[in-house]
Amino acid sequence: MKAALVVLVLLLPAGSVSAAVFSDGIAALEAKNFPGALAVFGPLAAQGNGDAQFMLGVMHENGLGVPQDMGSAASWYLKAAETGVASAQYNIGVFYQLGTGVAVDPAAARHWLSKAAEQGHHRAQNNLGTMYYTGGGADRDPVEALKWLTLAAEGLQGEARDITLQNVAAIKKELSADEAAEAARRVAAWKSLR
């Protein structure tokens, strides 16, 4: 769990919350001092801090010091997503894809995954690319799918990267040379804005 929490913290953008206060909440969570984590994250979340809202979503999703409640997790992820936290945007997008804590809503899933993907969240880019390839929640667009999956493959690791690269290769076989070149142009354009 400690490694997962460290990864979560690294995914969070620097915000207006005092790093020391927020890190106290992370330290409490890592020490399995769930009341202490709630005592830090709860007030910050109530003040509209997206990072703290995200962490409350994580706690509710995993039943850490609170009853596991996917509806509450979804609610906290949505609040955090609205503040611009990419990991929350990804999580709520996946919740909408799968109907976890919310009704299945492909359009909402695409909306939130797009927001996270635009921020460079590689798992969101992967899911968004898959949606464009299958036409789930969006018009089927293999060129746009190739763009997002190519970007995702650059940041994913291990088996996730291998699967994404297999999907990239399969899509490339379907596309004309002009379509593949268009996808490459879209990747370059996206990168030029970063």
mmCIF file of the C-alpha atoms, coordinates in Angstrom:
data_MODEL
# 
_entry.id   MODEL 
# 
loop_
_atom_site.group_PDB 
_atom_site.id 
_atom_site.type_symbol 
_atom_site.label_atom_id 
_atom_site.label_alt_id 
_atom_site.label_comp_id 
_atom_site.label_asym_id 
_atom_site.label_entity_id 
_atom_site.label_seq_id 
_atom_site.pdbx_PDB_ins_code 
_atom_site.Cartn_x 
_atom_site.Cartn_y 
_atom_site.Cartn_z 
_atom_site.occupancy 
_atom_site.B_iso_or_equiv 
_atom_site.pdbx_formal_charge 
_atom_site.auth_seq_id 
_atom_site.auth_comp_id 
_atom_site.auth_asym_id 
_atom_site.auth_atom_id 
_atom_site.pdbx_PDB_model_num 
ATOM 1   C CA . MET A 1 1   ? 0.000   0.000  0.000   1.00 0.00 ? 1   MET A CA 1 
ATOM 2   C CA . LYS A 1 2   ? 2.858   2.400  0.791   1.00 0.00 ? 2   LYS A CA 1 
ATOM 3   C CA . ALA A 1 3   ? 4.182   2.277  -2.773  1.00 0.00 ? 3   ALA A CA 1 
ATOM 4   C CA . ALA A 1 4   ? 0.701   2.887  -4.143  1.00 0.00 ? 4   ALA A CA 1 
ATOM 5   C CA . LEU A 1 5   ? 0.232   5.918  -1.908  1.00 0.00 ? 5   LEU A CA 1 
ATOM 6   C CA . VAL A 1 6   ? 3.601   7.343  -2.910  1.00 0.00 ? 6   VAL A CA 1 
ATOM 7   C CA . VAL A 1 7   ? 2.562   6.976  -6.555  1.00 0.00 ? 7   VAL A CA 1 
ATOM 8   C CA . LEU A 1 8   ? -0.753  8.681  -5.794  1.00 0.00 ? 8   LEU A CA 1 
ATOM 9   C CA . VAL A 1 9   ? 1.018   11.619 -4.182  1.00 0.00 ? 9   VAL A CA 1 
ATOM 10  C CA . LEU A 1 10  ? 3.380   11.960 -7.124  1.00 0.00 ? 10  LEU A CA 1 
ATOM 11  C CA . LEU A 1 11  ? 0.408   12.080 -9.496  1.00 0.00 ? 11  LEU A CA 1 
ATOM 12  C CA . LEU A 1 12  ? -1.130  14.997 -7.654  1.00 0.00 ? 12  LEU A CA 1 
ATOM 13  C CA . PRO A 1 13  ? -0.314  18.503 -8.838  1.00 0.00 ? 13  PRO A CA 1 
ATOM 14  C CA . ALA A 1 14  ? 1.141   21.034 -6.453  1.00 0.00 ? 14  ALA A CA 1 
ATOM 15  C CA . GLY A 1 15  ? -1.807  22.927 -5.039  1.00 0.00 ? 15  GLY A CA 1 
ATOM 16  C CA . SER A 1 16  ? -2.584  25.724 -2.662  1.00 0.00 ? 16  SER A CA 1 
ATOM 17  C CA . VAL A 1 17  ? -2.633  23.380 0.317   1.00 0.00 ? 17  VAL A CA 1 
ATOM 18  C CA . SER A 1 18  ? 0.369   23.540 2.577   1.00 0.00 ? 18  SER A CA 1 
ATOM 19  C CA . ALA A 1 19  ? 2.626   20.679 1.558   1.00 0.00 ? 19  ALA A CA 1 
ATOM 20  C CA . ALA A 1 20  ? 3.338   19.974 5.216   1.00 0.00 ? 20  ALA A CA 1 
ATOM 21  C CA . VAL A 1 21  ? -0.347  19.657 6.101   1.00 0.00 ? 21  VAL A CA 1 
ATOM 22  C CA . PHE A 1 22  ? -1.145  17.472 3.120   1.00 0.00 ? 22  PHE A CA 1 
ATOM 23  C CA . SER A 1 23  ? 1.928   15.329 3.703   1.00 0.00 ? 23  SER A CA 1 
ATOM 24  C CA . ASP A 1 24  ? 0.736   14.820 7.297   1.00 0.00 ? 24  ASP A CA 1 
ATOM 25  C CA . GLY A 1 25  ? -2.396  13.241 5.860   1.00 0.00 ? 25  GLY A CA 1 
ATOM 26  C CA . ILE A 1 26  ? -0.347  11.019 3.552   1.00 0.00 ? 26  ILE A CA 1 
ATOM 27  C CA . ALA A 1 27  ? 1.921   10.014 6.442   1.00 0.00 ? 27  ALA A CA 1 
ATOM 28  C CA . ALA A 1 28  ? -1.122  9.140  8.542   1.00 0.00 ? 28  ALA A CA 1 
ATOM 29  C CA . LEU A 1 29  ? -2.571  7.086  5.690   1.00 0.00 ? 29  LEU A CA 1 
ATOM 30  C CA . GLU A 1 30  ? 0.715   5.225  5.176   1.00 0.00 ? 30  GLU A CA 1 
ATOM 31  C CA . ALA A 1 31  ? 0.835   4.497  8.927   1.00 0.00 ? 31  ALA A CA 1 
ATOM 32  C CA . LYS A 1 32  ? -2.744  3.203  8.679   1.00 0.00 ? 32  LYS A CA 1 
ATOM 33  C CA . ASN A 1 33  ? -3.787  5.992  11.026  1.00 0.00 ? 33  ASN A CA 1 
ATOM 34  C CA . PHE A 1 34  ? -7.031  6.440  9.152   1.00 0.00 ? 34  PHE A CA 1 
ATOM 35  C CA . PRO A 1 35  ? -8.657  8.789  11.707  1.00 0.00 ? 35  PRO A CA 1 
ATOM 36  C CA . GLY A 1 36  ? -5.570  11.006 11.434  1.00 0.00 ? 36  GLY A CA 1 
ATOM 37  C CA . ALA A 1 37  ? -5.751  10.979 7.622   1.00 0.00 ? 37  ALA A CA 1 
ATOM 38  C CA . LEU A 1 38  ? -9.456  11.843 7.734   1.00 0.00 ? 38  LEU A CA 1 
ATOM 39  C CA . ALA A 1 39  ? -8.717  14.655 10.201  1.00 0.00 ? 39  ALA A CA 1 
ATOM 40  C CA . VAL A 1 40  ? -6.332  16.194 7.646   1.00 0.00 ? 40  VAL A CA 1 
ATOM 41  C CA . PHE A 1 41  ? -8.130  15.469 4.385   1.00 0.00 ? 41  PHE A CA 1 
ATOM 42  C CA . GLY A 1 42  ? -11.684 16.146 5.591   1.00 0.00 ? 42  GLY A CA 1 
ATOM 43  C CA . PRO A 1 43  ? -11.255 19.866 6.395   1.00 0.00 ? 43  PRO A CA 1 
ATOM 44  C CA . LEU A 1 44  ? -9.088  20.440 3.316   1.00 0.00 ? 44  LEU A CA 1 
ATOM 45  C CA . ALA A 1 45  ? -11.688 18.742 1.104   1.00 0.00 ? 45  ALA A CA 1 
ATOM 46  C CA . ALA A 1 46  ? -14.460 20.830 2.658   1.00 0.00 ? 46  ALA A CA 1 
ATOM 47  C CA . GLN A 1 47  ? -12.453 23.935 1.692   1.00 0.00 ? 47  GLN A CA 1 
ATOM 48  C CA . GLY A 1 48  ? -12.469 22.723 -1.923  1.00 0.00 ? 48  GLY A CA 1 
ATOM 49  C CA . ASN A 1 49  ? -8.967  21.291 -2.084  1.00 0.00 ? 49  ASN A CA 1 
ATOM 50  C CA . GLY A 1 50  ? -9.004  18.847 -4.992  1.00 0.00 ? 50  GLY A CA 1 
ATOM 51  C CA . ASP A 1 51  ? -6.025  16.818 -3.799  1.00 0.00 ? 51  ASP A CA 1 
ATOM 52  C CA . ALA A 1 52  ? -7.703  16.151 -0.449  1.00 0.00 ? 52  ALA A CA 1 
ATOM 53  C CA . GLN A 1 53  ? -10.987 15.354 -2.213  1.00 0.00 ? 53  GLN A CA 1 
ATOM 54  C CA . PHE A 1 54  ? -9.113  12.847 -4.358  1.00 0.00 ? 54  PHE A CA 1 
ATOM 55  C CA . MET A 1 55  ? -7.607  11.202 -1.281  1.00 0.00 ? 55  MET A CA 1 
ATOM 56  C CA . LEU A 1 56  ? -11.046 10.918 0.324   1.00 0.00 ? 56  LEU A CA 1 
ATOM 57  C CA . GLY A 1 57  ? -12.173 9.201  -2.873  1.00 0.00 ? 57  GLY A CA 1 
ATOM 58  C CA . VAL A 1 58  ? -9.277  6.756  -2.549  1.00 0.00 ? 58  VAL A CA 1 
ATOM 59  C CA . MET A 1 59  ? -10.169 6.107  1.083   1.00 0.00 ? 59  MET A CA 1 
ATOM 60  C CA . HIS A 1 60  ? -13.835 5.454  0.270   1.00 0.00 ? 60  HIS A CA 1 
ATOM 61  C CA . GLU A 1 61  ? -13.004 3.303  -2.755  1.00 0.00 ? 61  GLU A CA 1 
ATOM 62  C CA . ASN A 1 62  ? -10.676 1.106  -0.720  1.00 0.00 ? 62  ASN A CA 1 
ATOM 63  C CA . GLY A 1 63  ? -12.472 1.165  2.631   1.00 0.00 ? 63  GLY A CA 1 
ATOM 64  C CA . LEU A 1 64  ? -9.560  2.835  4.420   1.00 0.00 ? 64  LEU A CA 1 
ATOM 65  C CA . GLY A 1 65  ? -10.922 4.043  7.746   1.00 0.00 ? 65  GLY A CA 1 
ATOM 66  C CA . VAL A 1 66  ? -14.409 4.403  6.293   1.00 0.00 ? 66  VAL A CA 1 
ATOM 67  C CA . PRO A 1 67  ? -16.850 1.835  4.976   1.00 0.00 ? 67  PRO A CA 1 
ATOM 68  C CA . GLN A 1 68  ? -16.042 0.956  1.386   1.00 0.00 ? 68  GLN A CA 1 
ATOM 69  C CA . ASP A 1 69  ? -18.585 2.971  -0.594  1.00 0.00 ? 69  ASP A CA 1 
ATOM 70  C CA . MET A 1 70  ? -18.235 3.367  -4.333  1.00 0.00 ? 70  MET A CA 1 
ATOM 71  C CA . GLY A 1 71  ? -20.955 6.029  -4.466  1.00 0.00 ? 71  GLY A CA 1 
ATOM 72  C CA . SER A 1 72  ? -19.047 8.175  -1.968  1.00 0.00 ? 72  SER A CA 1 
ATOM 73  C CA . ALA A 1 73  ? -15.786 7.475  -3.802  1.00 0.00 ? 73  ALA A CA 1 
ATOM 74  C CA . ALA A 1 74  ? -17.392 8.593  -7.061  1.00 0.00 ? 74  ALA A CA 1 
ATOM 75  C CA . SER A 1 75  ? -18.720 11.740 -5.419  1.00 0.00 ? 75  SER A CA 1 
ATOM 76  C CA . TRP A 1 76  ? -15.282 12.679 -4.059  1.00 0.00 ? 76  TRP A CA 1 
ATOM 77  C CA . TYR A 1 77  ? -13.569 11.846 -7.356  1.00 0.00 ? 77  TYR A CA 1 
ATOM 78  C CA . LEU A 1 78  ? -16.046 14.013 -9.228  1.00 0.00 ? 78  LEU A CA 1 
ATOM 79  C CA . LYS A 1 79  ? -15.441 16.947 -6.879  1.00 0.00 ? 79  LYS A CA 1 
ATOM 80  C CA . ALA A 1 80  ? -11.691 16.556 -7.278  1.00 0.00 ? 80  ALA A CA 1 
ATOM 81  C CA . ALA A 1 81  ? -12.029 16.139 -11.051 1.00 0.00 ? 81  ALA A CA 1 
ATOM 82  C CA . GLU A 1 82  ? -13.888 19.432 -11.242 1.00 0.00 ? 82  GLU A CA 1 
ATOM 83  C CA . THR A 1 83  ? -10.880 21.142 -9.620  1.00 0.00 ? 83  THR A CA 1 
ATOM 84  C CA . GLY A 1 84  ? -8.605  19.750 -12.340 1.00 0.00 ? 84  GLY A CA 1 
ATOM 85  C CA . VAL A 1 85  ? -6.938  16.809 -10.569 1.00 0.00 ? 85  VAL A CA 1 
ATOM 86  C CA . ALA A 1 86  ? -5.983  14.514 -13.468 1.00 0.00 ? 86  ALA A CA 1 
ATOM 87  C CA . SER A 1 87  ? -5.975  11.302 -11.422 1.00 0.00 ? 87  SER A CA 1 
ATOM 88  C CA . ALA A 1 88  ? -9.486  12.083 -10.185 1.00 0.00 ? 88  ALA A CA 1 
ATOM 89  C CA . GLN A 1 89  ? -10.601 12.814 -13.745 1.00 0.00 ? 89  GLN A CA 1 
ATOM 90  C CA . TYR A 1 90  ? -9.239  9.435  -14.779 1.00 0.00 ? 90  TYR A CA 1 
ATOM 91  C CA . ASN A 1 91  ? -10.857 7.627  -11.845 1.00 0.00 ? 91  ASN A CA 1 
ATOM 92  C CA . ILE A 1 92  ? -14.307 9.169  -12.345 1.00 0.00 ? 92  ILE A CA 1 
ATOM 93  C CA . GLY A 1 93  ? -14.002 8.498  -16.075 1.00 0.00 ? 93  GLY A CA 1 
ATOM 94  C CA . VAL A 1 94  ? -13.384 4.821  -15.361 1.00 0.00 ? 94  VAL A CA 1 
ATOM 95  C CA . PHE A 1 95  ? -16.242 4.791  -12.855 1.00 0.00 ? 95  PHE A CA 1 
ATOM 96  C CA . TYR A 1 96  ? -18.554 6.116  -15.601 1.00 0.00 ? 96  TYR A CA 1 
ATOM 97  C CA . GLN A 1 97  ? -17.189 3.539  -18.038 1.00 0.00 ? 97  GLN A CA 1 
ATOM 98  C CA . LEU A 1 98  ? -17.862 0.636  -15.699 1.00 0.00 ? 98  LEU A CA 1 
ATOM 99  C CA . GLY A 1 99  ? -20.848 1.922  -13.739 1.00 0.00 ? 99  GLY A CA 1 
ATOM 100 C CA . THR A 1 100 ? -18.929 1.894  -10.452 1.00 0.00 ? 100 THR A CA 1 
ATOM 101 C CA . GLY A 1 101 ? -20.751 4.050  -7.917  1.00 0.00 ? 101 GLY A CA 1 
ATOM 102 C CA . VAL A 1 102 ? -22.539 5.849  -10.767 1.00 0.00 ? 102 VAL A CA 1 
ATOM 103 C CA . ALA A 1 103 ? -24.658 4.825  -13.733 1.00 0.00 ? 103 ALA A CA 1 
ATOM 104 C CA . VAL A 1 104 ? -22.791 3.779  -16.857 1.00 0.00 ? 104 VAL A CA 1 
ATOM 105 C CA . ASP A 1 105 ? -22.427 6.931  -18.951 1.00 0.00 ? 105 ASP A CA 1 
ATOM 106 C CA . PRO A 1 106 ? -20.069 6.650  -21.932 1.00 0.00 ? 106 PRO A CA 1 
ATOM 107 C CA . ALA A 1 107 ? -20.334 10.361 -22.743 1.00 0.00 ? 107 ALA A CA 1 
ATOM 108 C CA . ALA A 1 108 ? -19.377 11.350 -19.186 1.00 0.00 ? 108 ALA A CA 1 
ATOM 109 C CA . ALA A 1 109 ? -16.577 8.775  -19.241 1.00 0.00 ? 109 ALA A CA 1 
ATOM 110 C CA . ARG A 1 110 ? -15.197 10.255 -22.457 1.00 0.00 ? 110 ARG A CA 1 
ATOM 111 C CA . HIS A 1 111 ? -15.497 13.791 -21.056 1.00 0.00 ? 111 HIS A CA 1 
ATOM 112 C CA . TRP A 1 112 ? -13.470 13.055 -17.931 1.00 0.00 ? 112 TRP A CA 1 
ATOM 113 C CA . LEU A 1 113 ? -10.975 10.766 -19.632 1.00 0.00 ? 113 LEU A CA 1 
ATOM 114 C CA . SER A 1 114 ? -10.391 13.499 -22.235 1.00 0.00 ? 114 SER A CA 1 
ATOM 115 C CA . LYS A 1 115 ? -9.670  16.030 -19.490 1.00 0.00 ? 115 LYS A CA 1 
ATOM 116 C CA . ALA A 1 116 ? -7.137  13.722 -17.842 1.00 0.00 ? 116 ALA A CA 1 
ATOM 117 C CA . ALA A 1 117 ? -5.625  12.651 -21.180 1.00 0.00 ? 117 ALA A CA 1 
ATOM 118 C CA . GLU A 1 118 ? -5.072  16.268 -22.173 1.00 0.00 ? 118 GLU A CA 1 
ATOM 119 C CA . GLN A 1 119 ? -3.076  16.687 -18.955 1.00 0.00 ? 119 GLN A CA 1 
ATOM 120 C CA . GLY A 1 120 ? -0.852  13.770 -19.953 1.00 0.00 ? 120 GLY A CA 1 
ATOM 121 C CA . HIS A 1 121 ? -2.391  11.046 -17.783 1.00 0.00 ? 121 HIS A CA 1 
ATOM 122 C CA . HIS A 1 122 ? -1.229  7.944  -19.655 1.00 0.00 ? 122 HIS A CA 1 
ATOM 123 C CA . ARG A 1 123 ? -3.869  5.518  -18.397 1.00 0.00 ? 123 ARG A CA 1 
ATOM 124 C CA . ALA A 1 124 ? -6.561  8.031  -19.372 1.00 0.00 ? 124 ALA A CA 1 
ATOM 125 C CA . GLN A 1 125 ? -4.956  8.354  -22.799 1.00 0.00 ? 125 GLN A CA 1 
ATOM 126 C CA . ASN A 1 126 ? -5.099  4.573  -23.129 1.00 0.00 ? 126 ASN A CA 1 
ATOM 127 C CA . ASN A 1 127 ? -8.764  4.358  -22.151 1.00 0.00 ? 127 ASN A CA 1 
ATOM 128 C CA . LEU A 1 128 ? -9.678  7.299  -24.374 1.00 0.00 ? 128 LEU A CA 1 
ATOM 129 C CA . GLY A 1 129 ? -7.853  5.751  -27.323 1.00 0.00 ? 129 GLY A CA 1 
ATOM 130 C CA . THR A 1 130 ? -9.745  2.524  -26.767 1.00 0.00 ? 130 THR A CA 1 
ATOM 131 C CA . MET A 1 131 ? -13.047 4.430  -26.670 1.00 0.00 ? 131 MET A CA 1 
ATOM 132 C CA . TYR A 1 132 ? -12.258 6.108  -29.974 1.00 0.00 ? 132 TYR A CA 1 
ATOM 133 C CA . TYR A 1 133 ? -11.276 2.776  -31.487 1.00 0.00 ? 133 TYR A CA 1 
ATOM 134 C CA . THR A 1 134 ? -14.420 0.953  -30.386 1.00 0.00 ? 134 THR A CA 1 
ATOM 135 C CA . GLY A 1 135 ? -16.790 3.889  -30.721 1.00 0.00 ? 135 GLY A CA 1 
ATOM 136 C CA . GLY A 1 136 ? -17.790 3.643  -27.055 1.00 0.00 ? 136 GLY A CA 1 
ATOM 137 C CA . GLY A 1 137 ? -18.920 7.082  -25.911 1.00 0.00 ? 137 GLY A CA 1 
ATOM 138 C CA . ALA A 1 138 ? -17.625 8.713  -29.077 1.00 0.00 ? 138 ALA A CA 1 
ATOM 139 C CA . ASP A 1 139 ? -17.837 8.324  -32.806 1.00 0.00 ? 139 ASP A CA 1 
ATOM 140 C CA . ARG A 1 140 ? -15.447 5.613  -33.914 1.00 0.00 ? 140 ARG A CA 1 
ATOM 141 C CA . ASP A 1 141 ? -12.245 7.325  -35.027 1.00 0.00 ? 141 ASP A CA 1 
ATOM 142 C CA . PRO A 1 142 ? -9.240  5.013  -35.525 1.00 0.00 ? 142 PRO A CA 1 
ATOM 143 C CA . VAL A 1 143 ? -6.950  7.960  -36.317 1.00 0.00 ? 143 VAL A CA 1 
ATOM 144 C CA . GLU A 1 144 ? -7.780  9.656  -33.002 1.00 0.00 ? 144 GLU A CA 1 
ATOM 145 C CA . ALA A 1 145 ? -7.496  6.263  -31.297 1.00 0.00 ? 145 ALA A CA 1 
ATOM 146 C CA . LEU A 1 146 ? -3.996  5.821  -32.694 1.00 0.00 ? 146 LEU A CA 1 
ATOM 147 C CA . LYS A 1 147 ? -3.024  9.295  -31.481 1.00 0.00 ? 147 LYS A CA 1 
ATOM 148 C CA . TRP A 1 148 ? -4.081  8.627  -27.886 1.00 0.00 ? 148 TRP A CA 1 
ATOM 149 C CA . LEU A 1 149 ? -2.739  5.074  -27.752 1.00 0.00 ? 149 LEU A CA 1 
ATOM 150 C CA . THR A 1 150 ? 0.622   6.229  -29.130 1.00 0.00 ? 150 THR A CA 1 
ATOM 151 C CA . LEU A 1 151 ? 0.835   8.884  -26.424 1.00 0.00 ? 151 LEU A CA 1 
ATOM 152 C CA . ALA A 1 152 ? -0.237  6.389  -23.765 1.00 0.00 ? 152 ALA A CA 1 
ATOM 153 C CA . ALA A 1 153 ? 2.404   3.855  -24.817 1.00 0.00 ? 153 ALA A CA 1 
ATOM 154 C CA . GLU A 1 154 ? 5.120   6.449  -24.243 1.00 0.00 ? 154 GLU A CA 1 
ATOM 155 C CA . GLY A 1 155 ? 4.248   6.681  -20.551 1.00 0.00 ? 155 GLY A CA 1 
ATOM 156 C CA . LEU A 1 156 ? 2.907   3.277  -19.591 1.00 0.00 ? 156 LEU A CA 1 
ATOM 157 C CA . GLN A 1 157 ? 5.149   0.516  -18.316 1.00 0.00 ? 157 GLN A CA 1 
ATOM 158 C CA . GLY A 1 158 ? 5.205   -3.253 -18.181 1.00 0.00 ? 158 GLY A CA 1 
ATOM 159 C CA . GLU A 1 159 ? 2.268   -5.288 -19.370 1.00 0.00 ? 159 GLU A CA 1 
ATOM 160 C CA . ALA A 1 160 ? 0.049   -2.216 -19.819 1.00 0.00 ? 160 ALA A CA 1 
ATOM 161 C CA . ARG A 1 161 ? 2.584   -0.757 -22.246 1.00 0.00 ? 161 ARG A CA 1 
ATOM 162 C CA . ASP A 1 162 ? 2.945   -4.068 -24.084 1.00 0.00 ? 162 ASP A CA 1 
ATOM 163 C CA . ILE A 1 163 ? -0.811  -4.360 -24.586 1.00 0.00 ? 163 ILE A CA 1 
ATOM 164 C CA . THR A 1 164 ? -1.061  -0.758 -25.729 1.00 0.00 ? 164 THR A CA 1 
ATOM 165 C CA . LEU A 1 165 ? 1.746   -1.289 -28.240 1.00 0.00 ? 165 LEU A CA 1 
ATOM 166 C CA . GLN A 1 166 ? -0.058  -4.366 -29.589 1.00 0.00 ? 166 GLN A CA 1 
ATOM 167 C CA . ASN A 1 167 ? -3.180  -2.250 -30.029 1.00 0.00 ? 167 ASN A CA 1 
ATOM 168 C CA . VAL A 1 168 ? -1.168  0.477  -31.783 1.00 0.00 ? 168 VAL A CA 1 
ATOM 169 C CA . ALA A 1 169 ? 0.247   -2.094 -34.202 1.00 0.00 ? 169 ALA A CA 1 
ATOM 170 C CA . ALA A 1 170 ? -3.205  -3.561 -34.895 1.00 0.00 ? 170 ALA A CA 1 
ATOM 171 C CA . ILE A 1 171 ? -4.712  -0.139 -35.608 1.00 0.00 ? 171 ILE A CA 1 
ATOM 172 C CA . LYS A 1 172 ? -1.820  0.816  -37.889 1.00 0.00 ? 172 LYS A CA 1 
ATOM 173 C CA . LYS A 1 173 ? -2.585  -2.262 -40.012 1.00 0.00 ? 173 LYS A CA 1 
ATOM 174 C CA . GLU A 1 174 ? -6.120  -0.919 -40.564 1.00 0.00 ? 174 GLU A CA 1 
ATOM 175 C CA . LEU A 1 175 ? -5.132  2.596  -41.539 1.00 0.00 ? 175 LEU A CA 1 
ATOM 176 C CA . SER A 1 176 ? -3.935  3.952  -44.836 1.00 0.00 ? 176 SER A CA 1 
ATOM 177 C CA . ALA A 1 177 ? -0.531  5.625  -44.964 1.00 0.00 ? 177 ALA A CA 1 
ATOM 178 C CA . ASP A 1 178 ? -2.265  9.027  -45.014 1.00 0.00 ? 178 ASP A CA 1 
ATOM 179 C CA . GLU A 1 179 ? -4.340  8.170  -41.938 1.00 0.00 ? 179 GLU A CA 1 
ATOM 180 C CA . ALA A 1 180 ? -1.272  6.928  -40.044 1.00 0.00 ? 180 ALA A CA 1 
ATOM 181 C CA . ALA A 1 181 ? 0.547   10.127 -40.991 1.00 0.00 ? 181 ALA A CA 1 
ATOM 182 C CA . GLU A 1 182 ? -2.406  12.177 -39.744 1.00 0.00 ? 182 GLU A CA 1 
ATOM 183 C CA . ALA A 1 183 ? -2.285  10.352 -36.404 1.00 0.00 ? 183 ALA A CA 1 
ATOM 184 C CA . ALA A 1 184 ? 1.451   11.105 -36.182 1.00 0.00 ? 184 ALA A CA 1 
ATOM 185 C CA . ARG A 1 185 ? 0.743   14.784 -36.921 1.00 0.00 ? 185 ARG A CA 1 
ATOM 186 C CA . ARG A 1 186 ? -1.847  14.849 -34.132 1.00 0.00 ? 186 ARG A CA 1 
ATOM 187 C CA . VAL A 1 187 ? 0.653   13.303 -31.696 1.00 0.00 ? 187 VAL A CA 1 
ATOM 188 C CA . ALA A 1 188 ? 3.258   15.932 -32.657 1.00 0.00 ? 188 ALA A CA 1 
ATOM 189 C CA . ALA A 1 189 ? 0.695   18.741 -32.332 1.00 0.00 ? 189 ALA A CA 1 
ATOM 190 C CA . TRP A 1 190 ? -0.349  17.522 -28.881 1.00 0.00 ? 190 TRP A CA 1 
ATOM 191 C CA . LYS A 1 191 ? 3.273   17.324 -27.742 1.00 0.00 ? 191 LYS A CA 1 
ATOM 192 C CA . SER A 1 192 ? 4.036   20.802 -29.104 1.00 0.00 ? 192 SER A CA 1 
ATOM 193 C CA . LEU A 1 193 ? 1.443   22.276 -26.740 1.00 0.00 ? 193 LEU A CA 1 
ATOM 194 C CA . ARG A 1 194 ? 3.097   20.761 -23.677 1.00 0.00 ? 194 ARG A CA 1 
# 
